[in-house]
Short mmCIF file of C-alpha atoms in Angstrom, two decimals:
data_model
loop_
_atom_site.label_atom_id
_atom_site.label_comp_id
_atom_site.label_asym_id
_atom_site.label_seq_id
_atom_site.Cartn_x
_atom_site.Cartn_y
_atom_site.Cartn_z
CA MET A 1199 118.83 110.02 92.39
CA ARG A 1200 116.62 107.97 90.08
CA THR A 1201 113.60 109.31 91.97
CA TRP A 1202 114.26 113.03 92.25
CA LEU A 1203 116.83 113.81 89.53
CA PRO A 1204 114.63 113.28 86.39
CA PRO A 1205 111.77 115.56 87.55
CA LEU A 1206 114.33 118.13 88.73
CA LEU A 1207 115.99 118.20 85.32
CA VAL A 1208 112.61 118.46 83.56
CA GLY A 1209 111.61 121.35 85.85
CA VAL A 1210 114.85 123.23 85.20
CA ALA A 1211 114.50 122.69 81.44
CA ILE A 1212 110.94 124.04 81.49
CA LEU A 1213 112.00 127.14 83.45
CA VAL A 1214 114.90 127.83 81.07
CA LEU A 1215 112.66 127.40 78.01
CA TRP A 1216 110.00 129.58 79.64
CA GLN A 1217 112.52 132.34 80.33
CA VAL A 1218 113.99 132.23 76.83
CA LEU A 1219 110.64 132.25 75.06
CA THR A 1220 109.11 135.08 77.12
CA VAL A 1221 112.20 137.29 76.74
CA ALA A 1222 112.98 136.51 73.11
CA ALA A 1223 109.36 136.77 71.94
CA GLY A 1224 108.63 139.82 74.10
CA VAL A 1225 105.54 138.25 75.68
CA PRO A 1226 103.64 140.86 77.74
CA SER A 1227 103.54 140.26 81.48
CA PHE A 1228 99.75 140.14 81.55
CA LEU A 1229 99.90 137.10 79.28
CA LEU A 1230 102.82 135.29 80.89
CA PRO A 1231 105.50 136.87 83.10
CA ALA A 1232 109.06 135.59 82.85
CA PRO A 1233 110.33 133.32 85.64
CA SER A 1234 112.90 135.98 86.54
CA ALA A 1235 110.11 138.55 87.08
CA ILE A 1236 108.17 136.08 89.22
CA ALA A 1237 111.29 135.32 91.28
CA GLU A 1238 111.88 139.04 91.78
CA ALA A 1239 108.27 139.48 92.93
CA LEU A 1240 108.75 136.57 95.34
CA GLY A 1241 111.76 138.28 96.87
CA ASP A 1242 110.15 141.71 97.07
CA ASN A 1243 106.93 140.43 98.68
CA ARG A 1244 108.26 137.51 100.70
CA SER A 1245 106.77 138.74 103.97
CA GLY A 1246 103.26 139.17 102.58
CA ILE A 1247 103.49 135.90 100.65
CA LEU A 1248 104.57 134.03 103.76
CA ASP A 1249 101.70 135.48 105.82
CA ALA A 1250 99.16 134.60 103.11
CA THR A 1251 100.60 131.11 102.76
CA LEU A 1252 100.37 130.49 106.49
CA ALA A 1253 96.75 131.70 106.56
CA THR A 1254 95.70 129.48 103.67
CA GLY A 1255 97.78 126.57 104.93
CA ARG A 1256 96.16 126.78 108.35
CA ASN A 1257 92.67 126.65 106.84
CA ALA A 1258 93.61 123.80 104.55
CA LEU A 1259 95.25 121.84 107.36
CA ILE A 1260 92.28 122.17 109.70
CA GLY A 1261 89.89 121.19 106.91
CA LEU A 1262 92.13 118.26 105.99
CA LEU A 1263 92.27 116.94 109.54
CA VAL A 1264 88.50 117.30 110.04
CA GLY A 1265 87.81 115.62 106.71
CA ILE A 1266 90.19 112.75 107.51
CA VAL A 1267 88.67 112.09 110.93
CA ALA A 1268 85.10 112.32 109.60
CA GLY A 1269 85.90 110.15 106.56
CA ILE A 1270 87.58 107.39 108.56
CA ALA A 1271 84.90 107.39 111.26
CA ALA A 1272 82.11 107.28 108.67
CA ALA A 1273 83.86 104.45 106.80
CA MET A 1274 84.23 102.39 109.98
CA VAL A 1275 80.54 102.81 110.79
CA ALA A 1276 79.50 102.09 107.18
CA VAL A 1277 81.47 98.84 107.06
CA ARG A 1278 80.06 97.80 110.42
CA PHE A 1279 76.41 98.54 109.57
CA ARG A 1280 75.03 98.03 106.05
CA LEU A 1281 72.15 100.42 106.64
CA VAL A 1282 74.56 103.24 107.37
CA ASP A 1283 76.55 102.30 104.27
CA GLY A 1284 73.44 102.66 102.14
CA LEU A 1285 72.79 106.09 103.60
CA LEU A 1286 76.32 107.50 103.58
CA GLY A 1287 77.29 106.30 100.11
CA PRO A 1288 74.87 108.55 98.17
CA LEU A 1289 75.48 111.45 100.56
CA ALA A 1290 79.25 111.23 100.07
CA ALA A 1291 78.80 111.08 96.30
CA ALA A 1292 76.47 114.09 96.43
CA ALA A 1293 79.01 116.05 98.50
CA ALA A 1294 81.70 115.28 95.94
CA ALA A 1295 79.47 116.37 93.06
CA VAL A 1296 78.81 119.85 94.49
CA PRO A 1297 81.18 122.37 92.83
CA ILE A 1298 83.38 124.41 95.15
CA VAL A 1299 82.36 127.62 93.36
CA ALA A 1300 78.74 126.92 94.35
CA LEU A 1301 79.47 125.71 97.87
CA ALA A 1302 81.82 128.49 99.02
CA PRO A 1303 79.42 131.45 98.49
CA LEU A 1304 76.62 129.49 100.17
CA LEU A 1305 78.71 128.78 103.28
CA ASN A 1306 79.89 132.39 103.34
CA SER A 1307 76.23 133.45 103.45
CA LEU A 1308 75.31 130.95 106.16
CA TYR A 1309 78.25 131.72 108.43
CA SER A 1310 80.16 134.87 109.32
CA THR A 1311 82.50 136.16 106.64
CA THR A 1312 84.74 137.59 109.36
CA THR A 1313 86.02 134.12 110.26
CA ASP A 1314 87.75 131.33 108.35
CA LEU A 1315 85.07 128.78 109.26
CA PRO A 1316 83.43 128.64 105.78
CA ARG A 1317 86.79 128.02 104.09
CA ARG A 1318 87.68 125.26 106.52
CA MET A 1319 84.28 123.67 105.98
CA VAL A 1320 84.78 123.71 102.21
CA ALA A 1321 88.17 122.03 102.59
CA ALA A 1322 86.73 119.42 104.97
CA ILE A 1323 83.89 118.58 102.56
CA VAL A 1324 86.31 118.20 99.66
CA VAL A 1325 88.57 115.93 101.72
CA PHE A 1326 85.76 113.77 103.10
CA PHE A 1327 84.79 111.98 99.87
CA PRO A 1328 88.17 110.52 98.75
CA VAL A 1329 89.03 109.55 102.33
CA TYR A 1330 85.66 107.89 102.89
CA VAL A 1331 85.64 105.97 99.61
CA SER A 1332 89.24 104.75 99.86
CA THR A 1333 88.86 103.76 103.52
CA VAL A 1334 85.66 101.81 102.89
CA LYS A 1335 87.34 99.91 100.07
CA GLY A 1336 90.35 99.13 102.22
CA LEU A 1337 88.30 98.01 105.22
CA ARG A 1338 86.37 95.57 103.05
CA GLN A 1339 89.53 94.03 101.62
CA ALA A 1340 90.95 92.84 104.93
CA PRO A 1341 92.25 89.23 104.74
CA ARG A 1342 89.37 86.91 105.50
CA VAL A 1343 91.58 84.48 107.39
CA HIS A 1344 92.56 87.23 109.83
CA VAL A 1345 88.95 88.24 110.36
CA ASP A 1346 87.95 84.62 111.00
CA LEU A 1347 90.83 84.21 113.43
CA MET A 1348 89.74 87.25 115.44
CA THR A 1349 86.16 85.98 115.37
CA SER A 1350 87.32 82.64 116.77
CA TYR A 1351 88.91 84.59 119.63
CA ALA A 1352 85.46 86.07 120.38
CA ALA A 1353 86.57 89.54 119.34
CA THR A 1354 83.87 92.16 118.88
CA GLY A 1355 83.21 93.86 115.57
CA TRP A 1356 84.98 97.03 116.68
CA GLN A 1357 87.98 95.01 117.87
CA VAL A 1358 88.20 93.32 114.48
CA THR A 1359 88.00 96.70 112.77
CA ARG A 1360 90.70 98.21 114.95
CA ALA A 1361 93.13 95.26 114.91
CA VAL A 1362 92.63 93.84 111.41
CA ARG A 1363 90.62 96.03 109.06
CA LEU A 1364 92.26 99.41 109.78
CA PRO A 1365 95.87 98.18 109.28
CA ALA A 1366 94.80 96.45 106.07
CA ALA A 1367 93.10 99.64 104.85
CA LEU A 1368 96.18 101.85 105.23
CA PRO A 1369 97.38 101.54 101.59
CA HIS A 1370 93.93 102.49 100.30
CA LEU A 1371 93.65 105.29 102.86
CA PHE A 1372 96.93 106.86 101.76
CA THR A 1373 95.81 106.62 98.14
CA GLY A 1374 92.83 108.76 99.05
CA LEU A 1375 95.02 111.12 101.07
CA ARG A 1376 97.27 111.71 98.06
CA ILE A 1377 94.21 113.16 96.35
CA ALA A 1378 92.69 114.83 99.41
CA ALA A 1379 95.78 116.68 100.69
CA PRO A 1380 96.37 118.89 97.61
CA GLY A 1381 92.60 119.10 97.18
CA ALA A 1382 92.32 120.72 100.61
CA VAL A 1383 94.74 123.46 99.52
CA ILE A 1384 92.86 124.01 96.26
CA ALA A 1385 89.52 124.16 98.08
CA ALA A 1386 90.82 126.65 100.66
CA ILE A 1387 92.23 128.93 97.93
CA ILE A 1388 89.08 128.82 95.79
CA ALA A 1389 86.91 129.54 98.84
CA GLU A 1390 88.94 132.72 99.38
CA TYR A 1391 87.77 134.03 95.99
CA PHE A 1392 84.25 134.61 97.32
CA GLY A 1393 84.67 137.23 100.02
CA GLY A 1394 85.60 136.97 103.65
CA LEU A 1395 88.92 137.79 105.25
CA GLN A 1396 91.46 139.14 102.76
CA HIS A 1397 94.55 137.50 104.19
CA GLY A 1398 94.91 134.29 102.18
CA LEU A 1399 96.52 133.37 98.88
CA GLY A 1400 93.26 133.40 96.92
CA SER A 1401 92.33 136.96 97.84
CA ARG A 1402 95.93 138.14 97.28
CA ILE A 1403 95.98 136.61 93.79
CA ILE A 1404 92.77 138.43 92.86
CA SER A 1405 94.01 141.71 94.34
CA ALA A 1406 97.36 141.53 92.51
CA ALA A 1407 95.73 140.67 89.19
CA ALA A 1408 93.17 143.46 89.58
CA ASN A 1409 96.02 145.93 90.11
CA THR A 1410 97.84 144.60 87.00
CA ALA A 1411 100.70 143.34 89.20
CA TYR A 1412 100.91 140.11 87.23
CA PRO A 1413 104.36 138.94 88.38
CA ARG A 1414 103.21 139.36 91.97
CA ALA A 1415 100.03 137.42 91.23
CA TRP A 1416 102.13 134.61 89.77
CA ALA A 1417 104.32 134.76 92.85
CA TYR A 1418 101.27 134.02 94.99
CA VAL A 1419 100.35 131.22 92.58
CA THR A 1420 103.84 129.80 93.01
CA ALA A 1421 103.40 129.89 96.79
CA ALA A 1422 100.09 128.03 96.38
CA MET A 1423 101.81 125.36 94.30
CA LEU A 1424 104.54 124.94 96.90
CA LEU A 1425 101.93 124.69 99.65
CA GLY A 1426 100.12 121.92 97.80
CA LEU A 1427 103.40 120.08 97.24
CA LEU A 1428 104.18 120.42 100.94
CA PHE A 1429 100.88 118.79 101.88
CA LEU A 1430 101.46 115.99 99.38
CA THR A 1431 105.01 115.44 100.63
CA ALA A 1432 103.75 115.15 104.20
CA VAL A 1433 101.34 112.41 103.12
CA VAL A 1434 104.08 110.54 101.24
CA VAL A 1435 106.42 110.72 104.24
CA ALA A 1436 103.68 109.50 106.57
CA GLU A 1437 102.94 106.63 104.18
CA GLN A 1438 106.59 105.58 104.09
CA PHE A 1439 106.73 105.73 107.88
CA THR A 1440 103.78 103.34 108.21
CA ARG A 1441 105.48 100.88 105.85
CA ARG A 1442 108.59 100.52 108.00
CA PRO A 1443 108.99 96.98 109.32
CA ARG A 1444 108.44 96.68 113.02
CA THR A 1445 110.62 94.44 115.08
CA ILE A 1446 109.86 93.01 118.50
CA SER A 1447 112.71 92.76 120.97
CA TRP A 1448 112.62 90.07 123.62
CA ARG A 1449 114.37 90.49 126.93
CA SER A 1450 115.12 87.45 129.01
CA LYS A 1451 114.88 87.73 132.75
#
C-alpha cells in the first residue's frame, strides 16, 4: 500500500480538481475538456481507440525489441574491442541527437508510407541509445575478481562477457530500459504525425483535433498514456523477476 496508494490518491485528487475547475469556470473544451467528457469519449469510441492502441503498440513493441537487441549486441562488441567502442560511441550519440520530427519524415520518404516500417525504425533508433549506453556502463563495471577468476579458468572473452559481465550489467540495462520503453511509444506516436497509414494513435489524435472533437482527441491521448505506462510496467516486472534469488536443489542418489 505504501507503494501504490499515495500516487493513486494524488491522481484521484488531480482528477477531482480538474473536473471541478473546468465545470465551475466554464472552460471551453478546445482549451481543456473535463475528465467526465474524456471518459464519455473513451466509452463511445472504445473500439476505435483499442484498434489504434494495438497498432501503435505493435509498432512500438517491434521497435523496442529491435533497439534492445541492437543496443546489447553493439555494447558487447564495443566492450570487447576498443576500436569498435571508439566508432560506435559517437554514432550512438549522433543518433540520439537527431530529433524525431526530423527523422520521421525522412524515413517516410525513403521507405514506403503504406507500411509501418518507418515508424518501427524511428522507435528502434530512439531505443538504441539508452540501451547501448547503459549496457556499456554495466559491462565495464563487472567485478574484477570474477573476471580474473574466469580468466584463470582459460575462459574466452565472449565466455567472460556471457557469464560475468552480462549478469553484472542487468541493473544498468534495466535503468536504460525504463527510459527506452516509454520512449518507444512516444517515438511511434510522433512518427504517425508525418503521414503513412492512418490507423495509429498519432494520426487519430490529429484527425480528432482537426474535426474539433477535443474530448475524443484527449481520449486518444489518454490511451497513449496508458500504453506508455503498460510498457514501463512490463520493464519493472521483468526487472523484479531477474532480482529473484535463485536456489539450487541437490538430489542425492
